[in-house]
Amino acid sequence: MNISRRQFIKASAAAATAAAIGVSVPKRSYAEGDVDKWVKGACRFCGTGCGVYVGVKDGKVVSIKGNPKAKTNFGFLCVKGFLAYKVMNHPDRLKYPMIRQADGKFKRASWDEALDYVASKFKYFHEKYGKDAVAYYGSGQCLTEESYTFNKLWKGGFGSNMVEGNPRLCMASAVGGYITTFGSDEPVGSYADIEQANCIFLVGSNTSECHPIIFRRIMRRKLDNPGVKIIVCEPRKTNTAKIADLWLPVDPGTDLAVFHSMAREIIKNNWVDKAFIDKNTRVTDGKNTYSFEKYAEFVEQFDPESVEKLTRCPAENIRKAAEWFATSGASMTLWTMGLNQRTRGVWANNLIHNLHLITGNICKPGADSFSLTGQPNACGGVRETGTLCHLLPGTKPVTNDKWRAHVEKEWGIAPGTIDPKPGFHTMKMFDSLGGEDDPNKPIKAMLTSTTNPAQSLPNLNKYVKGMKDAFLVVIDIFPTRTTQLADVVLPAAFIYEKGGVFGCSERRSQLTEKCVEPPFEAKPDIWIAAQIAKRMGLEKLIPWNMDDSMKANEMAWTEYTRVTKDTDHTLYGATYDRLKREPAGIQWPCPSVDHPGTYKRYVRGMDPMFDHKGFLAKFGKQIPSDAKVYFYMDSKNEGKANIWLRPYKEAAEVPDAQYPFYLTTGRVIEQWHTGTMTMRIPEIARAHPNGYVEIHPADASKYNIVTGDMVLVESKRGKSVLPAVVTKTSMPGILFVPWHDQAFDRMINFVCNDAVDPGSKEPEFKIAAVRIQRVSGPVKIEDKVVITDINSAYS
Ligand code: SF4
């Protein structure tokens, strides 16, 4: 198979179109070769959570095809999903534990040597610098059972909340938005709303490339029902924006004003749902509550003409978007990083929820305010298990005395073991990481798994030294930019080599069964966690210390769902046996084994929490018997959602005379995150071999740049040199760079801003002020770059 990017996109479009018109694509399109067995599982990559069948032949995974019964993808997959097996059989897989020696080179070690060494160093740092001197940095790509286990080891074993994960970098603002508006994290509805929506509003999401199977569903809805309106709000005219009925172009970070302006138009035209507003909402600024009239007065300042001047979004487009959204009868918004990776990410989320609340576009079929998550298990693994510095399992804060006491009891540890003070959020954690000779760096060691912070953190120049100087343990399947800074590298098993649960964007948990043995000496994370626990005297806390990863995972899952059984996120009814049987997984809340799972929350008759005695008693809830919609996680216990008065604020950094361009970054359809896996799949690597900078022709001509020229992109923090692609995709004044390239000079995260949202602590990846300079004409650059030599330098 040898396809170009163009051929691939055409093939994907053809598959989507075939699906939309009801033509079935033969299974052979998604699989190759005969197999000994097909094993049910979930895709390893994005947060869509596509169901797959994994084909095994002679003890190797040789093929992947879509699961036609999966309610996420109905049998369809994108290129990443169906070629994922090529990652597993790649010769670059890490094969043995490795320990860095005094000469700076790695040496192969036995598992006992490596684990004894890691445990002894962790003990040393704990004794010398205190319980918070050793941090865990996990991932939305770890299994739920793995995240739960590491979280338990740190918080219940070490008494430390120095626990974070890369979902802080992508979804924390969505979490903040859901909690501040509805009182509880994660969407109200489900993907199934797409097929019932009459207006679909895509904001800060290049859905066609980043969530291609969701995009397929949107396209199918539109093709089957041409009257359905699609609105896209984005600084770039992406493939997603190209199919829209209406594009709302905006300068990065200015969309807050557009959302307020839409609300103003909705109120002015009396398109509000007054009955819903009166019964189910309150207006607040976080300190006081106000009348709805006060909200109407507040948004009055955002008239479309003024907003057009501020944002570059045409006033007529704002008016039209407001009308379509408010009058469709069922409007659904979907968003992802464009809304979240901002210093005002929580506010942006709140303002989208505002539009849904004032029009009553929530809690009914086809109407939802839906955050698409980036990673396959950011929701299930990190958000729901509370594997972040401020949370406990069940997404309750560590500061909650009652919940801490509950978790301590469930974990069988002494009262007071769990620290009531949150640990450091991701950027502070990395800023606090350093060597023993640096008294300003209190974190001396870190264990990181299934993520690549030495390429994925923003403003990398600030954080590399800390990772290099500290004692860094990396669990991964390939050498990466982060293993280049590590002291110990532990080879990990791939999901299909261990099995376990992923929970996707729509509250759906799906079990992947183990398909094959891990190669060489690679091990599941849960085994590594249990072995470290044993060596640190905490074997009783992590009793699932065994070679059988499915058994260990089941024990961890069973305990996790018991600990959280009375929360609004309950998965108590989703036993391992049941998850093995269910073809499409289960959506929480699912309180009992006979419960089918929940399509829509907060609606009587659909949401089981209305009648869940354990939940109501434990959290002191009383739901009036006549309430049809009730936001029961409202902290004031009035069952209301918050309509927020949020002032307009621009990004932390905006263009000026010295740095006259906006830079925004993102993904392309073929590549996943830092490319460590997808860049090793030959078909994908060939289709999209390197990073580049997109420049509008008007800007390119000012700088004498043509496609292929090498261009320096520089911010106050760092620089990158990339080939130019001159295109009208981005508006003038806006540059775009995809961030998957591992080539040092093209790692764009050196340039990105690490300023964080004050509420969510999520950094502003999406917006930086930069300048550009033509460096040369086209040159031959090294492409398809991957780190293959474990002893190579970070340069
Ligand atoms: S859309 Fe996402 S979950 Fe589905 S196959 Fe592609 S990468 Fe996997």
Coordinates of N, CA, C and O in Angstrom, one line a residue, residues 17 38 48 181 240 251 264 278 291 312 390 410 462 484 526 557 575 644 655 674 694 748 771:
T17 N -18.8 9.4 1.9 CA -19.9 9.6 1.0 C -20.6 8.3 0.7 O -21.9 8.2 0.8
W38 N -10.8 -12.7 15.7 CA -11.0 -11.2 15.8 C -11.4 -10.9 17.3 O -12.2 -11.6 17.9
T48 N -12.8 9.9 19.9 CA -14.1 9.5 19.4 C -14.5 8.1 20.0 O -15.7 7.9 20.3
T181 N -20.8 25.6 34.9 CA -22.1 25.8 34.4 C -23.1 24.8 35.0 O -24.2 25.2 35.5
T240 N -13.3 21.4 7.4 CA -14.5 21.5 8.1 C -15.3 22.7 7.7 O -16.5 22.7 7.5
D251 N -10.4 36.2 14.6 CA -9.0 36.2 15.0 C -8.9 35.3 16.3 O -9.9 35.3 17.1
R264 N -26.8 38.3 22.3 CA -27.5 39.6 22.2 C -28.6 39.5 21.1 O -29.8 39.9 21.3
D278 N -36.4 30.4 33.2 CA -37.0 30.7 34.5 C -36.9 29.5 35.4 O -36.6 29.6 36.6
S291 N -30.9 39.0 37.7 CA -32.1 38.7 36.8 C -31.6 38.5 35.4 O -30.5 38.9 35.0
R312 N -13.1 40.4 13.3 CA -13.1 40.2 11.8 C -14.2 39.3 11.4 O -14.2 38.8 10.3
H390 N -5.9 17.9 41.8 CA -6.9 18.4 42.7 C -8.1 17.5 42.9 O -9.1 17.9 43.5
E410 N -12.6 3.4 51.7 CA -12.6 2.4 50.7 C -11.3 1.8 50.4 O -11.1 0.7 50.0
K462 N 11.7 26.5 28.5 CA 11.7 26.7 29.9 C 11.7 25.4 30.7 O 12.1 25.4 31.9
Q484 N 15.0 10.8 25.6 CA 16.3 11.4 25.5 C 16.7 12.2 26.8 O 17.9 12.4 27.0
I526 N 0.1 -1.4 34.6 CA -0.4 -1.7 35.8 C 0.5 -2.7 36.6 O 0.6 -2.6 37.8
W557 N -10.5 -2.3 38.1 CA -11.8 -1.7 37.6 C -12.9 -1.9 38.7 O -13.7 -1.1 39.0
T575 N -19.8 -4.0 34.9 CA -18.8 -5.0 35.3 C -18.0 -5.5 34.2 O -18.4 -5.3 33.0
W644 N -23.5 32.6 32.6 CA -22.4 33.4 33.2 C -22.3 34.7 32.5 O -22.4 34.9 31.3
P655 N -0.8 40.1 18.6 CA 0.3 40.7 17.7 C 0.5 42.1 18.0 O -0.4 42.9 18.4
T674 N 2.6 13.7 19.0 CA 4.0 14.0 18.6 C 4.5 13.0 17.6 O 5.7 12.9 17.4
E694 N 1.7 27.4 7.4 CA 0.7 27.9 6.4 C 0.7 29.5 6.5 O 0.6 30.0 7.6
I748 N 7.4 23.0 17.0 CA 6.8 24.3 17.1 C 6.4 24.7 18.5 O 6.2 25.8 18.9
R771 N 6.8 36.5 14.8 CA 7.3 37.2 13.6 C 7.8 36.2 12.6 O 8.2 35.1 13.1

